[in-house]
Coordinates of C-alpha atoms in Angstrom, one line a residue:
Chain T
M209 CA 412.6 191.1 -42.9
L210 CA 414.1 187.5 -40.4
K211 CA 413.3 189.9 -37.8
A212 CA 409.9 191.1 -39.4
I213 CA 409.4 187.6 -39.8
I214 CA 410.6 186.1 -36.1
D215 CA 408.2 188.9 -34.8
N216 CA 404.8 188.1 -35.8
I217 CA 405.6 184.7 -34.8
K218 CA 406.2 186.5 -31.1
G219 CA 403.3 188.3 -31.4
L220 CA 400.6 186.0 -32.1
Y221 CA 402.3 183.3 -30.0
S222 CA 401.7 186.6 -27.2
L223 CA 397.6 186.3 -28.2
L224 CA 398.4 182.3 -27.6
V225 CA 398.9 183.3 -24.8
G226 CA 396.4 185.7 -23.2
L227 CA 393.5 183.0 -24.3
S228 CA 394.8 180.3 -22.5
I229 CA 395.0 182.9 -19.7
T230 CA 392.0 184.0 -20.5
G231 CA 390.2 180.0 -21.1
R232 CA 392.3 179.1 -17.1
F233 CA 390.2 182.5 -15.6
L234 CA 386.8 180.7 -17.5
L235 CA 386.8 177.9 -15.3
S236 CA 387.8 179.4 -12.0
P237 CA 385.0 179.8 -9.1
R238 CA 383.2 183.4 -8.6
Q239 CA 384.4 185.5 -7.8
T240 CA 381.4 188.1 -6.3
V241 CA 379.1 187.4 -4.3
H242 CA 376.0 186.8 -5.9
Y243 CA 373.7 188.4 -3.1
P244 CA 370.2 187.3 -2.3
R245 CA 371.1 184.2 -2.0
K246 CA 374.6 185.1 -0.2
V247 CA 376.0 188.0 2.4
I248 CA 379.0 189.8 3.1
E249 CA 380.2 187.4 5.9
P250 CA 379.9 189.5 9.6
E251 CA 384.2 190.4 9.4
N252 CA 383.6 191.8 6.8
M253 CA 381.2 193.2 8.0
A254 CA 382.5 195.2 11.4
S255 CA 384.1 198.2 9.6
Y256 CA 381.4 198.2 7.8
R257 CA 380.4 202.3 8.3
G258 CA 376.0 202.1 7.8
P259 CA 373.8 205.1 9.0
L260 CA 374.5 206.5 12.4
E261 CA 372.8 205.3 14.8
L262 CA 372.3 205.7 19.0
V263 CA 374.3 203.7 21.5
P264 CA 371.9 202.0 24.6
G265 CA 372.3 203.1 27.4
D266 CA 373.7 201.0 30.4
P267 CA 371.3 200.2 33.1
D268 CA 367.6 200.9 30.5
P269 CA 368.9 199.9 26.5
A270 CA 365.5 202.3 26.0
Q271 CA 367.6 205.7 27.3
S272 CA 370.3 207.8 25.4
R273 CA 373.5 208.3 26.7
C274 CA 373.4 211.5 25.0
I275 CA 373.5 214.7 27.0
S276 CA 372.5 216.7 24.6
C277 CA 375.4 219.1 24.5
Q278 CA 375.2 220.0 20.9
M279 CA 378.9 219.1 19.8
C280 CA 377.6 216.9 17.8
V281 CA 375.6 219.0 15.6
R282 CA 378.3 222.3 15.6
A283 CA 380.6 219.2 14.3
C284 CA 378.9 218.0 11.3
P285 CA 380.3 219.5 8.2
G286 CA 376.6 218.4 6.3
H287 CA 374.1 219.6 8.8
C288 CA 372.2 216.0 9.3
L289 CA 371.9 216.1 13.3
T290 CA 369.0 218.2 15.2
V291 CA 368.9 217.8 19.2
T292 CA 366.6 219.3 21.3
K293 CA 367.1 219.1 24.7
G294 CA 363.9 217.7 27.1
A295 CA 362.0 219.9 28.6
S296 CA 363.5 218.3 32.5
G297 CA 367.2 216.5 33.0
K298 CA 369.8 216.7 29.9
S299 CA 368.9 214.1 28.2
P300 CA 367.4 214.5 24.5
E301 CA 363.5 214.7 23.7
V302 CA 364.1 215.1 19.3
W303 CA 367.4 213.2 17.9
L304 CA 366.4 213.4 14.8
Y305 CA 369.0 212.6 11.8
D306 CA 368.6 213.5 8.1
F307 CA 370.5 210.8 5.8
T308 CA 370.3 211.8 2.9
L309 CA 372.9 215.0 3.5
C310 CA 375.2 212.0 6.0
C311 CA 378.9 211.4 4.4
L312 CA 379.5 209.1 7.0
C313 CA 382.9 211.3 8.1
A314 CA 382.3 210.3 11.7
A315 CA 383.4 214.2 13.2
C316 CA 379.9 213.1 15.4
V317 CA 381.1 210.3 16.8
E318 CA 384.7 211.5 17.0
S319 CA 382.9 215.0 18.7
C320 CA 380.9 212.9 21.5
P321 CA 382.4 213.6 24.9
T322 CA 379.5 210.2 26.3
G323 CA 380.2 207.9 23.4
A324 CA 376.2 207.9 22.8
I325 CA 376.6 207.9 19.1
R326 CA 378.1 204.7 16.2
F327 CA 378.2 203.6 13.2
S328 CA 375.5 201.0 12.5
H329 CA 375.9 197.6 9.9
K330 CA 373.4 198.0 7.2
V331 CA 374.7 198.1 4.6
Y332 CA 371.2 196.1 3.3
L333 CA 368.9 199.6 3.9
V334 CA 367.0 200.9 1.1
A335 CA 364.2 203.8 0.9
D336 CA 361.4 204.7 -1.8
S337 CA 361.3 207.9 -1.0
R338 CA 363.8 211.0 0.4
E339 CA 361.5 211.1 3.9
A340 CA 362.4 206.8 4.7
L341 CA 365.5 208.1 5.5
H342 CA 365.2 210.9 8.0
L343 CA 365.2 208.6 10.2
D344 CA 364.4 209.4 14.2
L345 CA 367.3 207.4 16.0
L346 CA 365.7 207.6 19.3
G347 CA 362.4 206.3 18.0
Q348 CA 364.3 203.4 16.9
L349 CA 366.5 202.7 20.1
K350 CA 362.8 202.6 21.6
S351 CA 361.3 200.3 19.2
S352 CA 364.6 197.9 18.9
A353 CA 365.0 197.7 23.4
K354 CA 361.2 196.9 23.5
Q355 CA 361.9 194.0 20.2
T356 CA 365.4 192.8 22.8
S357 CA 362.8 192.6 26.3
Chain M
M24 CA 408.7 242.2 -18.3
D25 CA 407.9 241.3 -22.0
R26 CA 405.4 237.9 -21.6
L27 CA 406.5 237.6 -25.3
N28 CA 410.3 237.2 -25.2
F29 CA 409.7 235.1 -21.5
I30 CA 412.3 232.3 -21.1
N31 CA 411.0 229.7 -18.2
P32 CA 413.6 228.7 -15.9
F33 CA 413.7 225.3 -18.0
G34 CA 414.9 227.0 -20.9
V35 CA 412.0 227.4 -23.2
R36 CA 411.0 230.2 -24.7
Y37 CA 407.1 230.9 -24.1
Q38 CA 405.1 231.0 -27.6
P39 CA 401.6 231.8 -26.8
D40 CA 400.4 230.4 -29.7
M41 CA 402.5 227.2 -30.1
V42 CA 399.8 225.8 -29.7
S43 CA 395.4 226.7 -29.6
G44 CA 394.4 225.0 -27.3
D45 CA 391.9 227.2 -26.7
F46 CA 390.7 227.7 -30.1
Y47 CA 386.6 226.5 -29.6
T48 CA 387.2 229.7 -26.8
K49 CA 387.6 232.2 -28.7
N50 CA 386.3 231.5 -31.8
F51 CA 383.4 229.4 -30.3
A52 CA 381.2 230.8 -33.8
K53 CA 383.2 229.3 -36.0
G54 CA 382.7 226.0 -37.5
A55 CA 384.1 223.1 -39.1
A56 CA 386.5 224.4 -42.3
E57 CA 386.1 222.2 -45.5
N58 CA 386.3 218.2 -45.3
T59 CA 386.6 218.6 -41.4
I60 CA 384.0 217.7 -39.1
I61 CA 383.7 218.8 -35.8
L62 CA 383.2 215.8 -33.7
N63 CA 382.4 216.3 -29.5
L64 CA 383.7 213.7 -27.2
G65 CA 382.0 213.9 -24.2
P66 CA 380.9 215.3 -21.8
Q67 CA 379.3 211.7 -21.8
H68 CA 380.9 209.8 -23.8
P69 CA 383.1 206.3 -22.0
S70 CA 386.7 206.5 -23.5
T71 CA 386.7 210.1 -21.8
H72 CA 386.8 209.3 -18.4
G73 CA 383.8 210.7 -16.7
V74 CA 382.4 214.0 -17.6
L75 CA 385.3 215.3 -19.4
R76 CA 383.6 217.0 -22.4
V77 CA 387.0 217.2 -25.5
I78 CA 386.2 219.2 -29.1
V79 CA 388.3 217.3 -31.9
E80 CA 388.5 218.5 -35.4
L81 CA 388.8 216.0 -37.7
D82 CA 390.1 215.3 -40.8
G83 CA 389.0 212.5 -42.5
E84 CA 390.6 210.2 -39.5
Y85 CA 393.4 212.4 -38.7
V86 CA 393.1 215.1 -35.0
I87 CA 393.6 218.3 -37.0
R88 CA 392.9 220.0 -33.0
A89 CA 392.0 218.7 -30.6
E90 CA 390.6 220.5 -27.4
P91 CA 389.1 220.2 -24.0
V92 CA 386.2 221.0 -23.0
L93 CA 385.9 221.8 -18.7
G94 CA 383.0 222.3 -16.4
Y95 CA 381.1 219.5 -15.8
L96 CA 381.8 218.4 -12.6
H97 CA 383.2 221.5 -11.0
R98 CA 381.7 220.8 -7.1
M99 CA 383.8 224.3 -6.2
H100 CA 385.8 222.3 -3.7
D101 CA 388.3 225.4 -3.1
K102 CA 385.7 227.6 -1.8
M103 CA 383.8 225.0 0.7
G104 CA 387.0 224.9 2.1
E105 CA 386.8 228.9 2.9
V106 CA 383.3 227.8 4.9
K107 CA 384.5 224.8 6.7
T108 CA 386.0 224.6 9.9
P109 CA 389.3 222.6 8.6
W110 CA 388.0 219.6 10.5
Q111 CA 384.8 219.5 8.5
F112 CA 386.6 219.7 5.3
L113 CA 388.3 216.5 5.6
P114 CA 385.9 214.6 4.1
N115 CA 385.5 216.6 1.1
M116 CA 389.4 215.2 0.6
G117 CA 387.8 211.5 -0.2
R118 CA 385.8 213.2 -3.4
V119 CA 388.3 215.0 -5.1
D120 CA 390.4 212.4 -6.1
Y121 CA 388.2 209.6 -5.2
L122 CA 390.5 206.9 -7.0
H123 CA 393.3 208.2 -4.9
P124 CA 391.7 209.4 -1.4
I125 CA 394.3 209.3 1.2
A126 CA 397.2 211.1 -1.3
W127 CA 394.6 214.6 -0.6
N128 CA 393.5 213.3 3.0
W129 CA 397.9 213.7 3.6
A130 CA 397.7 216.7 2.1
H131 CA 395.7 218.8 3.8
V132 CA 396.5 216.9 6.4
G133 CA 399.5 217.7 6.1
A134 CA 398.9 221.5 5.4
V135 CA 397.0 222.4 8.9
E136 CA 399.7 220.1 11.1
M137 CA 402.3 222.5 9.9
L138 CA 400.7 226.0 9.9
A139 CA 399.1 224.6 13.6
G140 CA 402.8 222.8 15.1
I141 CA 401.1 219.2 14.8
S142 CA 403.7 216.6 15.3
V143 CA 402.4 213.4 14.6
P144 CA 402.9 209.7 16.3
E145 CA 405.4 207.5 14.4
R146 CA 402.8 204.9 14.1
A147 CA 400.5 206.8 12.6
E148 CA 403.1 208.4 10.3
Y149 CA 403.7 204.6 9.7
L150 CA 399.7 203.4 9.4
R151 CA 400.0 206.6 6.8
V152 CA 402.5 205.7 4.3
I153 CA 400.5 201.8 3.7
S154 CA 397.6 202.9 3.4
C155 CA 398.7 205.9 0.8
E156 CA 400.7 203.4 -0.9
L157 CA 397.4 200.3 -1.0
N158 CA 395.9 202.7 -1.7
R159 CA 398.6 204.0 -5.2
I160 CA 397.5 200.8 -6.3
S161 CA 394.4 200.3 -5.8
S162 CA 394.0 203.8 -8.0
H163 CA 396.9 202.6 -10.5
L164 CA 394.6 199.1 -11.1
V165 CA 391.8 201.1 -11.8
W166 CA 393.8 203.2 -14.2
W167 CA 395.6 199.6 -16.0
G168 CA 392.0 197.9 -16.3
A169 CA 390.5 201.1 -18.2
F170 CA 393.3 202.4 -20.1
V171 CA 392.8 198.6 -21.4
M172 CA 389.3 198.7 -22.0
D173 CA 389.5 201.8 -23.6
L174 CA 391.9 200.6 -25.9
G175 CA 389.5 197.7 -26.6
G176 CA 389.7 194.8 -24.4
V177 CA 387.6 193.9 -21.9
T178 CA 388.7 191.2 -20.1
P179 CA 392.3 193.0 -17.7
I180 CA 389.5 195.0 -16.4
L181 CA 387.4 192.4 -14.4
Y182 CA 391.0 190.7 -13.1
A183 CA 392.4 194.1 -12.1
F184 CA 388.6 194.4 -9.5
E185 CA 389.5 191.6 -8.1
E186 CA 392.4 192.6 -6.7
R187 CA 391.4 196.6 -6.0
E188 CA 388.4 193.8 -3.6
K189 CA 391.1 192.7 -2.1
I190 CA 393.3 196.5 -1.3
N191 CA 389.3 197.9 -0.8
D192 CA 388.2 195.2 2.0
I193 CA 392.1 195.8 3.4
L194 CA 391.3 199.5 3.8
Q195 CA 387.4 199.7 4.3
I196 CA 388.9 197.3 7.8
V197 CA 390.6 200.8 9.3
T198 CA 389.3 203.6 7.1
G199 CA 384.9 201.7 7.6
S200 CA 384.9 202.7 3.3
R201 CA 386.3 201.6 0.5
L202 CA 386.3 204.8 -2.1
T203 CA 385.6 208.3 -0.5
M204 CA 388.3 207.1 2.6
S205 CA 388.8 209.9 4.9
Y206 CA 391.4 208.3 7.5
F207 CA 393.8 210.8 8.3
R208 CA 393.2 212.7 10.7
F209 CA 395.1 216.0 12.5
G210 CA 397.8 214.8 14.9
G211 CA 397.3 211.2 13.8
V212 CA 394.9 208.7 11.8
C213 CA 391.4 207.8 13.1
A214 CA 391.7 203.8 13.8
D215 CA 394.6 201.1 15.0
A216 CA 395.3 198.4 12.1
D217 CA 394.8 195.6 13.8
D218 CA 396.2 192.0 14.0
R219 CA 393.7 190.8 10.7
F220 CA 394.3 193.8 9.0
L221 CA 398.3 193.2 8.8
K222 CA 397.5 189.4 8.3
L223 CA 395.7 190.5 4.9
I224 CA 398.2 192.6 4.5
E225 CA 401.2 190.0 4.5
Q226 CA 398.9 187.7 1.9
F227 CA 398.1 190.6 -0.2
I228 CA 401.8 191.2 -1.6
P229 CA 403.1 187.8 -2.8
Y230 CA 399.0 187.1 -4.0
L231 CA 399.8 190.1 -6.3
R232 CA 403.1 190.2 -7.6
K233 CA 401.6 186.9 -8.9
R234 CA 398.7 188.2 -10.2
L235 CA 401.5 191.2 -12.1
K236 CA 403.1 188.5 -13.9
M237 CA 399.9 187.5 -15.5
Y238 CA 398.8 190.5 -16.0
K239 CA 402.3 190.8 -18.3
A240 CA 402.1 188.0 -20.2
L241 CA 398.3 188.6 -20.6
V242 CA 398.1 192.3 -21.1
T243 CA 401.6 193.7 -21.5
D244 CA 403.6 191.5 -23.6
N245 CA 400.7 191.1 -26.5
V246 CA 401.5 192.3 -29.4
I247 CA 397.9 194.5 -30.4
L248 CA 398.3 196.8 -26.8
R249 CA 401.9 196.9 -28.8
R250 CA 401.0 197.4 -31.3
R251 CA 398.4 200.4 -30.8
L252 CA 401.2 202.0 -28.0
E253 CA 404.3 202.3 -29.4
N254 CA 405.7 205.5 -30.9
V255 CA 401.8 207.2 -29.7
G256 CA 401.6 210.3 -28.6
P257 CA 405.5 211.1 -27.5
M258 CA 405.5 213.4 -24.7
G259 CA 409.0 215.5 -24.4
L260 CA 410.2 216.5 -21.6
D261 CA 410.1 219.3 -23.0
I262 CA 406.2 220.2 -23.0
C263 CA 406.2 217.7 -20.1
Q264 CA 407.9 220.6 -18.2
R265 CA 406.4 223.2 -20.2
Y266 CA 402.5 222.5 -19.0
G267 CA 403.4 221.2 -15.2
A268 CA 403.4 217.5 -15.1
T269 CA 403.7 215.8 -13.1
G270 CA 403.8 212.1 -11.5
P271 CA 404.4 209.1 -14.4
I272 CA 404.3 211.5 -17.0
L273 CA 407.2 212.9 -16.1
R274 CA 408.6 210.5 -15.0
A275 CA 407.8 208.7 -18.7
A276 CA 409.5 210.8 -20.3
G277 CA 412.9 210.6 -18.7
L278 CA 413.1 212.9 -15.3
A279 CA 412.6 210.7 -11.7
K280 CA 411.4 213.2 -9.7
D281 CA 408.9 212.4 -7.1
T282 CA 407.4 214.4 -4.3
R283 CA 408.6 210.6 -1.8
R284 CA 412.1 211.9 -2.3
D285 CA 412.6 215.2 -3.7
I286 CA 410.4 216.8 -0.5
P287 CA 410.3 214.0 1.7
Y288 CA 407.2 213.9 4.2
G289 CA 406.2 211.5 7.0
V290 CA 408.7 208.8 6.8
Y291 CA 409.3 207.9 3.1
S292 CA 412.8 209.0 3.8
K293 CA 413.5 205.0 6.3
F294 CA 412.8 203.3 3.2
A295 CA 414.6 201.6 0.4
F296 CA 412.6 202.3 -3.3
P297 CA 413.8 203.1 -6.6
I298 CA 411.8 206.0 -9.1
P299 CA 410.3 204.2 -12.5
S300 CA 411.2 206.1 -14.7
G301 CA 412.0 205.6 -19.0
P302 CA 412.1 203.3 -21.1
T303 CA 410.6 206.0 -23.5
D304 CA 408.3 209.1 -23.8
D305 CA 405.2 207.0 -26.1
C306 CA 402.1 205.1 -24.1
Y307 CA 403.4 202.9 -24.1
G308 CA 406.5 204.1 -21.4
R309 CA 403.4 206.2 -19.4
Y310 CA 401.9 202.0 -18.9
L311 CA 405.3 200.3 -18.4
V312 CA 406.6 203.3 -15.3
R313 CA 402.5 202.9 -13.8
L314 CA 403.7 199.0 -13.6
R315 CA 407.1 199.0 -12.7
E316 CA 405.4 202.3 -10.0
I317 CA 402.5 199.0 -7.9
E318 CA 405.9 197.0 -7.4
T319 CA 407.4 200.4 -5.9
S320 CA 404.4 200.5 -3.8
L321 CA 405.0 196.9 -2.6
L322 CA 408.4 197.3 -1.6
I323 CA 407.6 200.2 0.7
I324 CA 404.3 198.0 2.2
E325 CA 406.9 195.5 3.2
Q326 CA 409.2 197.7 4.6
A327 CA 406.6 199.6 6.7
I328 CA 404.7 196.6 7.7
S329 CA 407.9 194.6 8.9
S330 CA 409.2 198.2 11.0
L331 CA 405.3 199.2 12.1
P332 CA 406.6 200.4 15.0
D333 CA 404.0 199.9 18.7
G334 CA 402.9 203.5 20.5
P335 CA 399.8 205.6 19.9
I336 CA 398.5 206.4 17.2
V337 CA 397.1 210.3 17.5
I338 CA 398.6 213.4 19.5
P339 CA 397.1 213.5 23.2
K340 CA 394.3 216.4 22.8
A341 CA 394.3 215.9 19.6
P342 CA 392.5 219.2 17.5
K343 CA 388.8 219.0 17.5
P344 CA 385.9 219.6 15.0
T345 CA 385.6 223.1 16.6
F346 CA 390.1 223.1 16.4
K347 CA 390.5 227.0 15.1
L348 CA 393.5 227.7 12.7
P349 CA 396.8 230.2 13.5
A350 CA 397.3 232.7 11.5
G351 CA 399.3 232.3 8.7
E352 CA 400.1 230.3 5.3
S353 CA 401.9 226.6 4.3
Y354 CA 402.3 223.8 1.0
F355 CA 402.2 220.5 1.3
A356 CA 403.1 218.3 -1.6
V357 CA 402.6 215.0 -1.4
E358 CA 403.0 212.4 -4.2
G359 CA 399.6 211.4 -5.7
A360 CA 399.1 208.4 -7.7
R361 CA 398.7 210.9 -11.0
G362 CA 401.5 213.2 -9.5
Q363 CA 402.4 215.7 -7.9
V364 CA 398.8 216.6 -4.9
A365 CA 399.8 219.8 -2.9
V366 CA 397.2 221.9 -0.1
H367 CA 397.8 225.9 -0.2
L368 CA 396.2 226.9 3.3
V369 CA 395.7 231.3 3.6
S370 CA 394.0 231.5 7.7
D371 CA 393.6 234.4 9.5
G372 CA 393.0 233.1 13.3
G373 CA 389.5 233.1 12.3
K374 CA 386.7 230.3 12.7
T375 CA 387.9 228.8 8.7
P376 CA 390.5 229.0 6.4
Y377 CA 390.4 233.1 4.7
R378 CA 391.8 230.2 1.3
V379 CA 392.4 227.5 -0.2
K380 CA 393.8 226.2 -3.3
L381 CA 393.9 222.5 -4.2
R382 CA 397.1 221.3 -6.2
A383 CA 394.9 219.1 -8.6
P384 CA 398.0 217.5 -11.0
G385 CA 395.6 216.4 -13.5
F386 CA 394.9 219.0 -14.5
S387 CA 398.1 220.3 -15.8
N388 CA 397.9 216.5 -17.2
L389 CA 395.3 217.5 -19.0
S390 CA 396.9 220.1 -20.5
L391 CA 399.0 218.3 -22.3
F392 CA 396.6 216.1 -24.5
A393 CA 395.8 219.7 -26.9
E394 CA 399.7 219.3 -28.1
A395 CA 400.1 215.7 -28.1
A396 CA 396.9 214.7 -30.3
R397 CA 397.4 217.3 -32.8
G398 CA 397.8 214.9 -35.9
T399 CA 397.6 211.8 -35.1
L400 CA 394.7 209.1 -35.8
L401 CA 391.4 209.6 -33.1
A402 CA 391.8 206.2 -32.0
D403 CA 395.3 207.5 -31.1
A404 CA 394.0 209.6 -29.2
I405 CA 392.0 208.1 -27.0
A406 CA 394.8 205.7 -26.5
I407 CA 396.5 209.9 -25.0
L408 CA 393.5 210.2 -23.0
G409 CA 393.5 207.4 -21.2
S410 CA 397.8 206.9 -20.3
L411 CA 397.4 211.1 -18.8
D412 CA 395.2 208.8 -16.4
L413 CA 392.2 212.0 -15.6
V414 CA 390.0 211.6 -12.7
I415 CA 387.8 214.6 -13.8
P416 CA 386.5 215.4 -10.6
E417 CA 389.9 215.9 -9.1
V418 CA 390.2 218.1 -12.3
D419 CA 387.3 220.1 -12.3
R420 CA 387.1 219.7 -8.7

């Protein structure tokens, strides 16, 4: 009988302890990043894998380092890459990337012999249609080179 | 052999009619009996953690029969292993069990390394242990939050996710992703730990120890939780072994069995850590075992960080995505957050493996539910389901 009373008092005390903990957290600062007003710090984004992009070439940033060897196309488990060799030389003519099929596994990045592919850090990418995620990486590379020059 | 008189190695007689876990599958035209109702829990009920469907027959508030139905999240991972090269199958491993992907990474990579005879540099072995244990902690934290939420306490999951986000920040540095991680490579790992990675872990360990004390005061000692869990859903050693349950469920039943200790893989044999087991085989016992496992993982991480050797993280000439397996067979088991995770590979020397079999602990653990839930209150059945720590993508594969 006495034991049951003591147990109940202890139980009620445990509820008070819990309430005091949640009360303390009520007054603690916000832990989340409130997106439109704040963005994630760049040091946290450095390792984030966003959609693929081509690495700009050394003398000419509009030119890709790609030699159209098709290693990435063969390695990709999702079949999301299309690389077509140009008429002259080894540089590619078409470099299409279907982001809807990509699982960001890095098979292409790790199999590339020239280091021509890397992950971007575009975490805020949004699209309103499936076609908008079929990316032309060679075109992106050229337009970004034009912007920087 | 007479199936009906078959006695398994643990000395338990096989009795097919002891529990009808597939009653409605066999008698699908049967409706509710007089005075009972049939209720579908799921496939979209939030307390079933994903798309598990449980058919329960109720007499008032009491469960007469409970039957889990699978197949709503089947993605043919075993079959996909047969049409992809071992390298291309690696990203799948992050998707089998989204809460503890690194254990599945390890099981597959280990099976391939065993078959191809690939050795792993020591630094990579340590990084594997560190990432796997961090991931185990984050998995247990999500379970903890979701389990308490099933029981009606909504606040703790927010605290659990605060810690989980910190772990995700740490693991993102090396794995590049926050959920479906694919960190291991044949013969090593894909990225080296930098100073920031090690610094964040060193800050995280004392922080989590402090938070675990808060968890105890807030939830573990709470009288409502104790009354909801104590003596609910006991699963004795006998039925655990009969159904092949592993992980915290088996350990809560009193058997300190852990793959990290029994079949040491990687560098686990170099670390000293206890295997938490007992004290009770009810829901509260399983709850306590998982919380103690978080502390065990912290101990292992601490030892691994302090003795992390320098050196390469992957062997020279590591297998490329077009790598072909030699002919043969291998089976590699690791300890996941939910129990023993294993991959069985059979190769005939071709481009892709001949057969891949994934052993998911959740499937065996779920099989206990039909037996444990019989005769309990419906609310207790939900507590039992939560205490099993189910991840349906892993159960269904």
